Amino acid sequence: MTDEHHPEVLAERLQAVRDGVADAARAAGRAPDEITTIVVTKFHPASLVRDLAALGVRDFGENRHQEAQAKAAEVADLDVHWHFIGQLQRKKARQVRAYASAIHSVDRAELAQALASDDAAIDAFVQVNLTDDPRRGGVAPDGVEALAEQVLATPGLRLRGLMAVAPLDEAARPAFARVRELGELVQRIAPEASALSMGMSHDYRDAILEGATHLRIGTAITGNRPG
Ligand SMILES: *Cc1c(COP(=O)(O)O)cnc(C)c1O
């Protein structure tokens, strides 16, 4: 076991983030318990998921299907939720449904169609691309409403709201404010779709100040990713 993954170090980092979330929520005049912290465990072993679950973490995020599927199977005895947060191929969509309770990266109509199912609904977030680079994933802002309508019309998906990653080359807070405004547009057609999945290790405070309901936090809790 490396120091990085020493249980005490992990517990300290988790507590630091919990304190940071509570502090930002207070600053925003919000209740900390309306914010879900998803711990992103990509590249880390399933043993880390066990250690975090023992510390009370219930929500985990992964961005690659094969790794997520294997890890979810290894800890199938735990009562935890898996959030899929990465780009997803259409042909893998049904397999992801088998272990994920939420997909944060619905970025095109074909993917929504591929996720359609008569099974119990899973949560879906429409991912918005805040950059001009299509490789970064997400639908362009002017396509958000149409894709939200598509998700609403898809059996087996429950539209929760929007997801975004802040661009690297501009301040996070105004970018998150744009997501909040787009979310308000979506709520005109789907009032219950009020969730905002935004905020990572380095920008979660700004995200909370702009209304984030779901944070996706990796390194601040897990330490550096191996490899
Ligand atoms: C890896 C990842 C995160 C977590 O990033 P950190 O900077 O480690 O907190 C959040 N969201 C997505 C989509 C990711 O791929």
CSV table of C-alpha atoms and ligand atoms in Angstrom, one decimal:
chain,number,residue,atom,x,y,z
A,1,MET,CA,0.0,0.0,0.0
A,2,THR,CA,1.4,3.4,-0.9
A,3,ASP,CA,1.1,6.4,1.3
A,4,GLU,CA,-1.3,7.9,-1.3
A,5,HIS,CA,-3.8,5.2,-0.4
A,6,HIS,CA,-3.2,4.9,3.2
A,7,PRO,CA,-6.6,4.8,4.8
A,8,GLU,CA,-5.9,7.8,7.1
A,9,VAL,CA,-4.6,9.9,4.2
A,10,LEU,CA,-7.7,9.0,2.3
A,11,ALA,CA,-10.0,9.9,5.2
A,12,GLU,CA,-8.2,13.3,5.6
A,13,ARG,CA,-8.6,14.2,2.0
A,14,LEU,CA,-12.3,13.1,2.0
A,15,GLN,CA,-12.9,15.2,5.1
A,16,ALA,CA,-11.2,18.2,3.5
A,17,VAL,CA,-13.4,18.0,0.5
A,18,ARG,CA,-16.5,17.6,2.6
A,19,ASP,CA,-15.5,20.7,4.6
A,20,GLY,CA,-14.9,22.6,1.4
A,21,VAL,CA,-18.3,21.6,0.0
A,22,ALA,CA,-20.0,22.6,3.2
A,23,ASP,CA,-18.2,25.9,3.3
A,24,ALA,CA,-19.0,26.7,-0.3
A,25,ALA,CA,-22.7,25.7,0.2
A,26,ARG,CA,-22.8,28.1,3.2
A,27,ALA,CA,-21.3,30.9,1.1
A,28,ALA,CA,-24.0,30.2,-1.5
A,29,GLY,CA,-26.8,30.1,1.0
A,30,ARG,CA,-27.5,26.5,0.2
A,31,ALA,CA,-27.8,23.4,2.3
A,32,PRO,CA,-24.8,21.0,1.9
A,33,ASP,CA,-27.1,18.0,1.8
A,34,GLU,CA,-28.6,19.2,-1.6
A,35,ILE,CA,-25.2,18.5,-3.1
A,36,THR,CA,-24.1,15.0,-4.1
A,37,THR,CA,-20.3,14.4,-4.2
A,38,ILE,CA,-19.5,11.7,-6.7
A,39,VAL,CA,-15.9,10.3,-6.2
A,40,VAL,CA,-14.3,9.6,-9.5
A,41,THR,CA,-12.2,6.4,-9.1
A,42,LYS,CA,-11.0,6.0,-12.7
A,43,PHE,CA,-7.6,4.3,-13.0
A,44,HIS,CA,-7.8,3.3,-9.3
A,45,PRO,CA,-8.4,-0.3,-8.1
A,46,ALA,CA,-11.6,-1.6,-6.7
A,47,SER,CA,-10.0,-1.7,-3.3
A,48,LEU,CA,-10.1,2.1,-3.3
A,49,VAL,CA,-13.8,1.9,-3.8
A,50,ARG,CA,-14.1,-0.4,-0.8
A,51,ASP,CA,-12.0,2.0,1.4
A,52,LEU,CA,-14.1,5.0,0.3
A,53,ALA,CA,-17.4,3.1,0.9
A,54,ALA,CA,-16.2,2.3,4.4
A,55,LEU,CA,-15.8,6.0,4.9
A,56,GLY,CA,-19.4,6.6,3.9
A,57,VAL,CA,-19.1,7.3,0.2
A,58,ARG,CA,-22.0,6.0,-1.8
A,59,ASP,CA,-21.6,7.6,-5.3
A,60,PHE,CA,-18.8,6.7,-7.6
A,61,GLY,CA,-17.9,8.0,-11.1
A,62,GLU,CA,-16.1,6.3,-14.0
A,63,ASN,CA,-15.4,7.4,-17.5
A,64,ARG,CA,-14.5,4.2,-19.4
A,65,HIS,CA,-17.0,1.4,-19.8
A,66,GLN,CA,-14.7,-1.6,-19.5
A,67,GLU,CA,-13.0,-0.4,-16.4
A,68,ALA,CA,-16.3,0.7,-14.8
A,69,GLN,CA,-18.0,-2.6,-15.6
A,70,ALA,CA,-15.2,-4.7,-14.1
A,71,LYS,CA,-14.9,-2.5,-11.0
A,72,ALA,CA,-18.7,-2.5,-10.4
A,73,ALA,CA,-18.6,-6.3,-10.6
A,74,GLU,CA,-15.8,-6.5,-8.1
A,75,VAL,CA,-17.7,-4.5,-5.5
A,76,ALA,CA,-21.2,-5.8,-6.4
A,77,ASP,CA,-21.6,-6.7,-2.7
A,78,LEU,CA,-21.5,-3.0,-1.8
A,79,ASP,CA,-24.6,-0.7,-1.7
A,80,VAL,CA,-23.2,2.0,-4.0
A,81,HIS,CA,-24.3,4.0,-7.1
A,82,TRP,CA,-22.2,4.2,-10.3
A,83,HIS,CA,-22.3,7.3,-12.4
A,84,PHE,CA,-21.0,7.1,-15.9
A,85,ILE,CA,-19.2,10.3,-16.8
A,86,GLY,CA,-17.3,9.6,-20.0
A,87,GLN,CA,-17.8,9.6,-23.7
A,88,LEU,CA,-19.9,6.6,-24.6
A,89,GLN,CA,-20.2,4.5,-27.8
A,90,ARG,CA,-23.6,3.7,-28.9
A,91,LYS,CA,-22.9,-0.1,-29.0
A,92,LYS,CA,-21.9,0.0,-25.3
A,93,ALA,CA,-24.9,1.9,-24.1
A,94,ARG,CA,-27.0,-1.0,-23.1
A,95,GLN,CA,-24.1,-2.6,-21.2
A,96,VAL,CA,-23.6,0.6,-19.2
A,97,ARG,CA,-27.3,0.6,-18.2
A,98,ALA,CA,-26.6,-2.8,-16.4
A,99,TYR,CA,-24.5,-1.2,-13.6
A,100,ALA,CA,-24.9,2.5,-13.8
A,101,SER,CA,-27.7,4.4,-12.0
A,102,ALA,CA,-26.9,7.6,-13.9
A,103,ILE,CA,-25.3,8.6,-17.2
A,104,HIS,CA,-23.9,12.2,-17.1
A,105,SER,CA,-22.6,12.2,-20.7
A,106,VAL,CA,-25.6,12.0,-23.0
A,107,ASP,CA,-24.3,14.2,-25.9
A,108,ARG,CA,-26.3,13.2,-29.0
A,109,ALA,CA,-29.6,11.9,-30.1
A,110,GLU,CA,-28.3,8.6,-31.3
A,111,LEU,CA,-26.9,7.8,-27.8
A,112,ALA,CA,-30.2,8.6,-26.2
A,113,GLN,CA,-31.9,6.3,-28.6
A,114,ALA,CA,-29.4,3.5,-27.9
A,115,LEU,CA,-30.1,3.9,-24.1
A,116,ALA,CA,-33.8,3.5,-24.6
A,117,SER,CA,-35.2,0.6,-22.5
A,118,ASP,CA,-38.4,-0.8,-20.9
A,119,ASP,CA,-36.5,-1.4,-17.7
A,120,ALA,CA,-36.6,0.9,-14.7
A,121,ALA,CA,-35.5,4.4,-15.6
A,122,ILE,CA,-32.0,5.5,-15.0
A,123,ASP,CA,-30.9,9.2,-14.5
A,124,ALA,CA,-29.6,11.0,-17.6
A,125,PHE,CA,-27.8,14.3,-17.8
A,126,VAL,CA,-27.3,16.1,-21.1
A,127,GLN,CA,-23.6,17.1,-21.4
A,128,VAL,CA,-22.9,20.6,-22.7
A,129,ASN,CA,-19.7,21.4,-24.5
A,130,LEU,CA,-18.4,24.7,-23.3
A,131,THR,CA,-15.6,24.8,-25.8
A,132,ASP,CA,-15.4,25.0,-29.6
A,133,ASP,CA,-13.5,21.6,-29.6
A,134,PRO,CA,-15.9,18.8,-30.5
A,135,ARG,CA,-13.4,16.2,-29.1
A,136,ARG,CA,-14.1,17.4,-25.6
A,137,GLY,CA,-17.6,15.8,-25.6
A,138,GLY,CA,-21.0,17.3,-25.1
A,139,VAL,CA,-23.6,19.0,-27.3
A,140,ALA,CA,-23.1,22.6,-28.4
A,141,PRO,CA,-25.1,25.0,-26.2
A,142,ASP,CA,-27.6,25.7,-29.1
A,143,GLY,CA,-28.4,22.0,-29.3
A,144,VAL,CA,-29.2,21.5,-25.6
A,145,GLU,CA,-32.9,22.1,-25.7
A,146,ALA,CA,-33.5,19.7,-28.7
A,147,LEU,CA,-31.4,17.0,-27.0
A,148,ALA,CA,-33.2,17.5,-23.7
A,149,GLU,CA,-36.5,17.0,-25.5
A,150,GLN,CA,-35.1,13.8,-27.1
A,151,VAL,CA,-34.1,12.4,-23.7
A,152,LEU,CA,-37.5,13.3,-22.2
A,153,ALA,CA,-39.1,11.3,-25.0
A,154,THR,CA,-36.9,8.3,-24.4
A,155,PRO,CA,-38.3,5.4,-22.3
A,156,GLY,CA,-36.0,4.2,-19.6
A,157,LEU,CA,-34.3,7.6,-19.1
A,158,ARG,CA,-35.2,10.2,-16.5
A,159,LEU,CA,-33.9,13.6,-17.5
A,160,ARG,CA,-32.2,15.1,-14.4
A,161,GLY,CA,-30.5,18.2,-15.9
A,162,LEU,CA,-27.1,19.2,-17.4
A,163,MET,CA,-23.5,18.2,-17.1
A,164,ALA,CA,-20.4,20.2,-18.1
A,165,VAL,CA,-16.7,20.3,-17.7
A,166,ALA,CA,-15.2,23.8,-17.3
A,167,PRO,CA,-12.9,24.9,-20.3
A,168,LEU,CA,-9.2,24.9,-19.5
A,169,ASP,CA,-8.6,28.3,-20.9
A,170,GLU,CA,-11.1,30.5,-19.1
A,171,ALA,CA,-12.3,31.1,-15.6
A,172,ALA,CA,-14.6,28.4,-14.3
A,173,ARG,CA,-17.2,30.5,-12.6
A,174,PRO,CA,-18.6,32.3,-15.7
A,175,ALA,CA,-18.6,29.0,-17.6
A,176,PHE,CA,-20.6,27.4,-14.9
A,177,ALA,CA,-23.0,30.4,-14.9
A,178,ARG,CA,-23.6,29.7,-18.6
A,179,VAL,CA,-24.6,26.1,-17.7
A,180,ARG,CA,-26.9,27.4,-15.0
A,181,GLU,CA,-28.6,29.6,-17.6
A,182,LEU,CA,-29.0,26.8,-20.0
A,183,GLY,CA,-30.4,24.7,-17.2
A,184,GLU,CA,-33.1,27.3,-16.7
A,185,LEU,CA,-34.1,27.0,-20.4
A,186,VAL,CA,-34.3,23.2,-20.0
A,187,GLN,CA,-36.5,23.6,-16.9
A,188,ARG,CA,-39.1,25.5,-19.1
A,189,ILE,CA,-39.8,22.2,-20.9
A,190,ALA,CA,-38.9,19.9,-17.9
A,191,PRO,CA,-39.4,21.6,-14.6
A,192,GLU,CA,-38.1,18.6,-12.6
A,193,ALA,CA,-34.8,18.5,-14.6
A,194,SER,CA,-33.1,21.0,-12.3
A,195,ALA,CA,-29.8,19.1,-11.6
A,196,LEU,CA,-26.4,20.5,-12.6
A,197,SER,CA,-23.5,18.1,-12.7
A,198,MET,CA,-20.4,20.3,-12.6
A,199,GLY,CA,-17.4,21.0,-10.5
A,200,MET,CA,-14.2,18.9,-10.2
A,201,SER,CA,-11.2,18.9,-7.8
A,202,HIS,CA,-10.0,22.4,-8.7
A,203,ASP,CA,-13.3,24.2,-9.4
A,204,TYR,CA,-16.0,22.7,-7.2
A,205,ARG,CA,-16.4,25.8,-5.1
A,206,ASP,CA,-17.2,27.9,-8.2
A,207,ALA,CA,-19.6,25.2,-9.3
A,208,ILE,CA,-21.4,25.2,-6.0
A,209,LEU,CA,-21.7,29.0,-6.1
A,210,GLU,CA,-23.4,28.6,-9.5
A,211,GLY,CA,-25.9,25.9,-8.3
A,212,ALA,CA,-24.1,22.6,-8.9
A,213,THR,CA,-26.1,19.7,-7.4
A,214,HIS,CA,-23.6,16.9,-8.4
A,215,LEU,CA,-19.9,17.3,-8.1
A,216,ARG,CA,-17.5,14.9,-9.8
A,217,ILE,CA,-14.3,14.9,-7.7
A,218,GLY,CA,-11.3,12.7,-8.4
A,219,THR,CA,-7.8,13.6,-7.4
A,220,ALA,CA,-8.7,15.9,-4.4
A,221,ILE,CA,-10.0,12.8,-2.7
A,222,THR,CA,-8.2,9.8,-4.3
A,223,GLY,CA,-4.8,11.4,-4.8
A,224,ASN,CA,-3.0,11.3,-8.1
A,225,ARG,CA,-4.1,8.7,-10.6
A,226,PRO,CA,-1.7,5.8,-11.1
A,227,GLY,CA,0.1,5.4,-14.5
B,1,LIG,C1,-11.7,12.6,-14.3
B,1,LIG,C2,-13.0,13.4,-14.4
B,1,LIG,C3,-13.4,14.1,-13.3
B,1,LIG,C4,-12.6,14.3,-12.0
B,1,LIG,O1,-11.5,15.1,-12.2
B,1,LIG,P1,-10.5,15.6,-11.0
B,1,LIG,O2,-9.8,16.8,-11.6
B,1,LIG,O3,-9.6,14.4,-10.7
B,1,LIG,O4,-11.4,15.9,-9.8
B,1,LIG,C5,-14.6,14.8,-13.4
B,1,LIG,N1,-15.3,14.8,-14.5
B,1,LIG,C6,-15.0,14.0,-15.6
B,1,LIG,C7,-15.9,14.0,-16.8
B,1,LIG,C8,-13.8,13.3,-15.5
B,1,LIG,O5,-13.4,12.6,-16.6
